[in-house]
Short mmCIF file of C-alpha atoms in Angstrom, two decimals:
data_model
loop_
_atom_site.label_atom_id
_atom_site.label_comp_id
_atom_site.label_asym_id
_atom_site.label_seq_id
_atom_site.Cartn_x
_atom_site.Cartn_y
_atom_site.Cartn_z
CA UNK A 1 38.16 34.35 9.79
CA UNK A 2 40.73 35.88 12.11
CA UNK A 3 43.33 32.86 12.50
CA UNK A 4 44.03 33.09 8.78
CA UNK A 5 45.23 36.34 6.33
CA UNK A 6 42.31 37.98 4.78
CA UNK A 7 43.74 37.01 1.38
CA UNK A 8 43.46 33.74 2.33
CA UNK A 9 39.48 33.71 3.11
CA UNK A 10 37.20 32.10 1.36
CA UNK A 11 34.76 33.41 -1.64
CA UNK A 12 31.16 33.20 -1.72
CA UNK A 13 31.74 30.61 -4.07
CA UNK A 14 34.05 28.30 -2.40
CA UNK A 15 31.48 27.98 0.80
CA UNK A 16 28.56 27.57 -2.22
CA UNK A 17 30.84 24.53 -4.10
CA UNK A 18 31.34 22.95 -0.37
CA UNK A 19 27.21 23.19 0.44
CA UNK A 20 26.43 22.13 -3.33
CA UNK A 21 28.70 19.38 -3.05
CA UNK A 22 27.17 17.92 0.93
CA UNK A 23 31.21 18.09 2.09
CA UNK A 24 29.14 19.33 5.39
CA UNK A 25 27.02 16.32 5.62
CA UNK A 26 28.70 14.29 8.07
CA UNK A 27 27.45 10.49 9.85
CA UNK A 28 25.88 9.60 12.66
CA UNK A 29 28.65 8.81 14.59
CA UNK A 30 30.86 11.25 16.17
CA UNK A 31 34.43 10.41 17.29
CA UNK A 32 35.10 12.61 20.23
CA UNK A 33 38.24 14.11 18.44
CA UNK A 34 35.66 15.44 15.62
CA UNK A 35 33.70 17.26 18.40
CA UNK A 36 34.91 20.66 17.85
CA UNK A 37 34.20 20.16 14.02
CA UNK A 38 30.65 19.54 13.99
CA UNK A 39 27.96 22.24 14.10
CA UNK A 40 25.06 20.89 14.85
CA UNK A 41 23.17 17.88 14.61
CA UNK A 42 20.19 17.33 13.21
CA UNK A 43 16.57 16.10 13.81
CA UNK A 44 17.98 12.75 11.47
CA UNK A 45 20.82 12.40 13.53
CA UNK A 46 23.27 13.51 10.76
CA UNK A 47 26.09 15.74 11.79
CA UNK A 48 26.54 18.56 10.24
CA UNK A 49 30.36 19.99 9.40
CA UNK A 50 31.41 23.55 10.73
CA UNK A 51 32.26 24.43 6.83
CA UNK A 52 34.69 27.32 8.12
CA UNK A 53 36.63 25.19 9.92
CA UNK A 54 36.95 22.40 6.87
CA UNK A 55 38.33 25.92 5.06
CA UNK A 56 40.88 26.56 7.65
CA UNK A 57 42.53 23.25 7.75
CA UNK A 58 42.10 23.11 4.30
CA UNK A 59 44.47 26.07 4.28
CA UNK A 60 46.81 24.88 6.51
CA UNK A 61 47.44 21.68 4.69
CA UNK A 62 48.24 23.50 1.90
CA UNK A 63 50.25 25.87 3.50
CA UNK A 64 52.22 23.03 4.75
CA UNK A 65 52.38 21.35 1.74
CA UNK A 66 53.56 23.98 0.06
CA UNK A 67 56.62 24.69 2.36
CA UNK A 68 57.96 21.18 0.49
CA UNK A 69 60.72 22.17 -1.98
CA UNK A 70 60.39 18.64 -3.40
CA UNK A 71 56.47 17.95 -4.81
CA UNK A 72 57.77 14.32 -5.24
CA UNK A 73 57.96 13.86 -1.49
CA UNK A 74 54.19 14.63 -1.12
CA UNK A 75 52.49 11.14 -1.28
CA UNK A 76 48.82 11.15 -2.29
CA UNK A 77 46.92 7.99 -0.89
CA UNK A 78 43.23 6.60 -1.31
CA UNK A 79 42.14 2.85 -1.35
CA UNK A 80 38.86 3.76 -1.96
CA UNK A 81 36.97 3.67 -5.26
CA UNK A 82 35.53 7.40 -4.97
CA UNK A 83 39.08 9.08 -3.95
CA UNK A 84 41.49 7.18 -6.24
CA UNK A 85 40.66 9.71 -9.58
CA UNK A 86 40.87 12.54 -7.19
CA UNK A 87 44.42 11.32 -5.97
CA UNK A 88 46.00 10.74 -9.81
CA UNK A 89 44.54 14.03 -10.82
CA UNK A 90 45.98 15.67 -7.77
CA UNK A 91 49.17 14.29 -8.58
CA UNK A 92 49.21 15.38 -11.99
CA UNK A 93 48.84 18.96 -11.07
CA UNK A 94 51.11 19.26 -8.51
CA UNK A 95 53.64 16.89 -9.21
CA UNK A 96 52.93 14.76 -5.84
CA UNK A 97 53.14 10.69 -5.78
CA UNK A 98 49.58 9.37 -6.61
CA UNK A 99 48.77 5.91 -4.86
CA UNK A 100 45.49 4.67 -5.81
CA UNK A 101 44.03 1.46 -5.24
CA UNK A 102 45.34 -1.19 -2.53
CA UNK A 103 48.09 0.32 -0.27
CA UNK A 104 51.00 -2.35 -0.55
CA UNK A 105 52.26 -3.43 2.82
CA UNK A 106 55.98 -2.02 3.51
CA UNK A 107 55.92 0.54 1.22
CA UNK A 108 57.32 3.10 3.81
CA UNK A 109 59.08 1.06 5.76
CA UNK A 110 60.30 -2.21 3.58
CA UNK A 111 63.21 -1.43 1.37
CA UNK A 112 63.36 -4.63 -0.24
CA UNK A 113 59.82 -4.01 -1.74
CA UNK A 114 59.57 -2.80 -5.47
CA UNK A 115 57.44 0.21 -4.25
CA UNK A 116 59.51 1.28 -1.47
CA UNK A 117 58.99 5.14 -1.05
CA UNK A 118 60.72 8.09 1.60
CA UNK A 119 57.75 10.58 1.27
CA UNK A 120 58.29 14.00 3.57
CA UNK A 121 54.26 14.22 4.28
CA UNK A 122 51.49 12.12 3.00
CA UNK A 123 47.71 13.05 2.44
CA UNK A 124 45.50 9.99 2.58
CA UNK A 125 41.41 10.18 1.82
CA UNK A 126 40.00 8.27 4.52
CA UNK A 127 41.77 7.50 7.82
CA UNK A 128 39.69 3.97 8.34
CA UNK A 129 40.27 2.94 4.57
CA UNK A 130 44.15 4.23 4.54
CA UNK A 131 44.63 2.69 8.25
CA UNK A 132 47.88 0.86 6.43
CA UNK A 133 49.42 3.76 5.23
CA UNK A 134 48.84 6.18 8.42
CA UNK A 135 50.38 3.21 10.77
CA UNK A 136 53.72 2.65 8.53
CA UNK A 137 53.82 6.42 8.48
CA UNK A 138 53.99 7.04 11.77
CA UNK A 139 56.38 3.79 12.36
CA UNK A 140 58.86 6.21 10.79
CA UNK A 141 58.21 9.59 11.56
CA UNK A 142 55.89 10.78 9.00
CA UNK A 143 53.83 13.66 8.97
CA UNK A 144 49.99 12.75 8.41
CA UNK A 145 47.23 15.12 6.20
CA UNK A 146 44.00 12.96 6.19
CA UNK A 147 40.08 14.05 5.14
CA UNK A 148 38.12 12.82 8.01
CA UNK A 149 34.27 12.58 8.75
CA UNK A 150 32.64 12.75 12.17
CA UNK A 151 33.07 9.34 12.62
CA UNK A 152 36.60 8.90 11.45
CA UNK A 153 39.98 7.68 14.12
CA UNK A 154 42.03 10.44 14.04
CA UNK A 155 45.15 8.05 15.41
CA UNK A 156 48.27 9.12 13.94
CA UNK A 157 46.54 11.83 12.10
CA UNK A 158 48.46 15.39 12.13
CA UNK A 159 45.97 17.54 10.19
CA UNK A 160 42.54 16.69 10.24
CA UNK A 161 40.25 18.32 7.29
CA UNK A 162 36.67 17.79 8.58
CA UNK A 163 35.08 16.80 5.37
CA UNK A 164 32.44 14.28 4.01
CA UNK A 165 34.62 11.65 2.43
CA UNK A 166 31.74 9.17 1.80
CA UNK A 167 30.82 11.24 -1.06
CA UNK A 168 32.29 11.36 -4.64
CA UNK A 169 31.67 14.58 -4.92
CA UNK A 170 32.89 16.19 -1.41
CA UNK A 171 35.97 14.24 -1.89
CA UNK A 172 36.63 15.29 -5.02
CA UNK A 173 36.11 19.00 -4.27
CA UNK A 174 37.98 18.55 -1.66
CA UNK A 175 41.36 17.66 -3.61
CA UNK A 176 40.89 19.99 -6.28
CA UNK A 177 40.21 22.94 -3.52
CA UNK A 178 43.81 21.63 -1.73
CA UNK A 179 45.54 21.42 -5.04
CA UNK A 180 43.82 25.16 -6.18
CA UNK A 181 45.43 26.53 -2.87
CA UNK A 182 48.95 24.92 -3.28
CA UNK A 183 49.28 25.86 -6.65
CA UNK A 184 48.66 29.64 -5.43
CA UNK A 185 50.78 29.35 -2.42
CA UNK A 186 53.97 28.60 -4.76
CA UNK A 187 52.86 31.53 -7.38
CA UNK A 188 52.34 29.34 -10.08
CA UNK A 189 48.41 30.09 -10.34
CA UNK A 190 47.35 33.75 -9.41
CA UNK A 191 44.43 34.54 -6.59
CA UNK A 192 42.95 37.12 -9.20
CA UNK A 193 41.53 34.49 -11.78
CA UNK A 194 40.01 31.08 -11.74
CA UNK A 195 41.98 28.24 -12.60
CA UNK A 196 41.45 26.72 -15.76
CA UNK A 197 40.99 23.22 -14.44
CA UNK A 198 37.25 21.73 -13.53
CA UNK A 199 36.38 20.24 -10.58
CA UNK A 200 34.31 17.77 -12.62
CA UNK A 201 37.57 15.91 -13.20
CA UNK A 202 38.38 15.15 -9.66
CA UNK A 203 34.51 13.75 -9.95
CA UNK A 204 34.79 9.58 -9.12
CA UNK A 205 33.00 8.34 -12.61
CA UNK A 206 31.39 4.65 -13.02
CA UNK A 207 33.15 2.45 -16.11
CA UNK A 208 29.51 2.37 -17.20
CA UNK A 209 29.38 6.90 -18.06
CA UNK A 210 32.70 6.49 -19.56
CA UNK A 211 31.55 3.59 -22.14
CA UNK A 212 28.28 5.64 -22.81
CA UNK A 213 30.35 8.71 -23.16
CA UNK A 214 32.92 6.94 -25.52
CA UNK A 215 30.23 5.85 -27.61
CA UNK A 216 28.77 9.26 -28.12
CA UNK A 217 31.90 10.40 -29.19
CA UNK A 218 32.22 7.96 -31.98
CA UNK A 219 28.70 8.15 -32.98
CA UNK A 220 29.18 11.48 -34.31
CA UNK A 221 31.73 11.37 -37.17
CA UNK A 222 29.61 8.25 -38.28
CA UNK A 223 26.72 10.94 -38.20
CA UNK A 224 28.80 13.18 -40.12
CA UNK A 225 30.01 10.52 -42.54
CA UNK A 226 26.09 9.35 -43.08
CA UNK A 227 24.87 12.94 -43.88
CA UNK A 228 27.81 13.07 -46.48
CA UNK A 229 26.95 9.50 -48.03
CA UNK A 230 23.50 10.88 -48.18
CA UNK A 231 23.65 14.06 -49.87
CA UNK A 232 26.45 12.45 -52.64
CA UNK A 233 23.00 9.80 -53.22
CA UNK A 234 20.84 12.57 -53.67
CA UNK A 235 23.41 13.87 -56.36
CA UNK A 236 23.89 11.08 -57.79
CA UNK A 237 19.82 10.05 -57.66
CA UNK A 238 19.41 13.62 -59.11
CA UNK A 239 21.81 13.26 -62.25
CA UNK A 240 20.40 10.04 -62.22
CA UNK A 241 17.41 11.48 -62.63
CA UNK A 242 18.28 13.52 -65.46
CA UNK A 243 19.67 10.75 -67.54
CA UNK A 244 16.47 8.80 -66.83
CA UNK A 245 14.72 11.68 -68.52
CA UNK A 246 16.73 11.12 -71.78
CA UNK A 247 16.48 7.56 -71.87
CA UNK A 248 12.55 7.91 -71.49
CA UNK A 249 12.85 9.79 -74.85
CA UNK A 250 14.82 6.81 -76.26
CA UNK A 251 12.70 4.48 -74.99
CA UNK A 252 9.61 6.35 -76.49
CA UNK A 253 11.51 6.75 -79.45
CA UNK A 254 11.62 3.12 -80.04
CA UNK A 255 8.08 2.68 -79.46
CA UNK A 256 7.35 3.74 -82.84
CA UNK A 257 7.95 0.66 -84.57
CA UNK A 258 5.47 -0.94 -82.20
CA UNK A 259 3.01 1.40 -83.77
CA UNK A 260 3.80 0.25 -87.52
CA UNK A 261 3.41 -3.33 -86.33
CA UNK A 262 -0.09 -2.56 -85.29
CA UNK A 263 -0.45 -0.85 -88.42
CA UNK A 264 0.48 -3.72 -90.54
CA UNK A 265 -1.93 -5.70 -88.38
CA UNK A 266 -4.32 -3.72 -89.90
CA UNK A 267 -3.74 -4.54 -93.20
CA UNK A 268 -3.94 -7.86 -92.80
CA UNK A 269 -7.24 -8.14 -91.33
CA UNK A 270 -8.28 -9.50 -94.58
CA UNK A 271 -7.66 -12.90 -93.36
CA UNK A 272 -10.23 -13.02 -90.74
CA UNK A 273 -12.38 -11.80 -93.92
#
């Protein structure tokens, strides 16, 4: 790509996570502002995403996110279920403001409110979804990073990353690829070797894995616990065992005096005589 450095280009493994995760799958719909994004279209009328070009303003958002001194005055928005883990997790890594759920009304431009925030740039997950947050932002002047399909208003929108955000998966690669290149912009992660953190955690999860997973996790000490139980029976069934041994000498022991009863029995047959 000759609009960006070469050290700056994407690996063979970047463009694989973006096919494996359909972040080129667009919709139906195109919004004539997503035109020079799309590819092609296909026979099913889905539109597919020009993948180089996702990388390119995927690279400029972080380039511009980096040139923040302050992470705190990076705000992080989704109101949609499959963003909002993507969002906190992004936040944790790079130290930006992490808004997930509803977007409260007047939060950029209300003082009075409890949540009132000054952010220097904000990066919302869908344009429609986050339509709050993109019109108080540019009510005072603030710069707008959104990840927009084909069919997504780019209105107010400053950088548009051409991405599938109707997927769990695309829109959580997509945040962990951002937050991967702004943590190498500043020098805190190097471009020789892979960071440590997986993409699987950006991954929107139902409550319903989590319980399942929870439970697996305790079931296993209790596994542990019932193997131990069971092998201090078999000891004990095995001494047990032993003992029974002795006591089946005892017990044969006193059978002797049954045989002297029958003995004396015997003897005193005469009476039937």
């Amino acid at each position: 790509m000759s609009h960006i450095p070469a050290c700056l280009n994407p690996t063979e493994e970047d463009i694989q996570l973006l096919l494996s995760a359909k972040a080129h799958l667009g919709a139906q719909n195109v919004d004539t502002h997503m035109l020079p994004y799309v590819y092609q279209r296909r026979d099913d009328g889905i539109n597919i995403i020009n993948v180089v070009k996702t990388w390119e303003k995927l690279v400029l958002a972080a380039r511009v996110i980096a040139a923040i001194e302050d992470p705190q005055d990076v705000c992080v928005i989704s109101s949609r279920s499959f963003g909002q883990r993507a969002v906190l997790k992004y936040g944790i890594h790079t130290g930006a403001q992490g808004l997930a759920g509803r977007f409260t009304p007047g939060n950029f431009t209300n003082y009075i409110t409890r949540k009132f925030k000054e952010p220097r740039l904000i990066v919302v997950a869908d344009p429609r979804e986050d339509s709050q947050a993109i019109r108080e932002a540019s009510y005072v002047n603030i710069p707008v990073i959104a990840f927009c399909n084909t069919d997504s208003p780019l209105e107010h929108v400053d950088i548009a990353i051409p991405l599938n955000n109707s997927s769990k998966h695309a829109i959580g690669l997509g945040f962990w690829l951002l937050a991967r290149e702004v943590l190498r912009l500043r020098g805190t992660l190097s471009r020789k070797e892979s960071w440590d953190i997986m993409v699987d955690l950006y991954f929107f999860r139902e409550a319903e894995e989590v319980e399942k997973d929870q439970e697996a996790i305790t079931e296993k000490p209790a596994e542990g616990n019932w193997e131990q139980t069971t092998e201090g029976a078999d000891a004990a069934a095995l001494a047990n065992a032993g003992n029974w041994e002795a006591t089946e000498g005892d017990w044969a022991e006193g059978a002797a005096p049954a045989a002297d009863w029958a003995a004396e029995g015997a003897a005193n047959s005469g009476w039937t005589a």
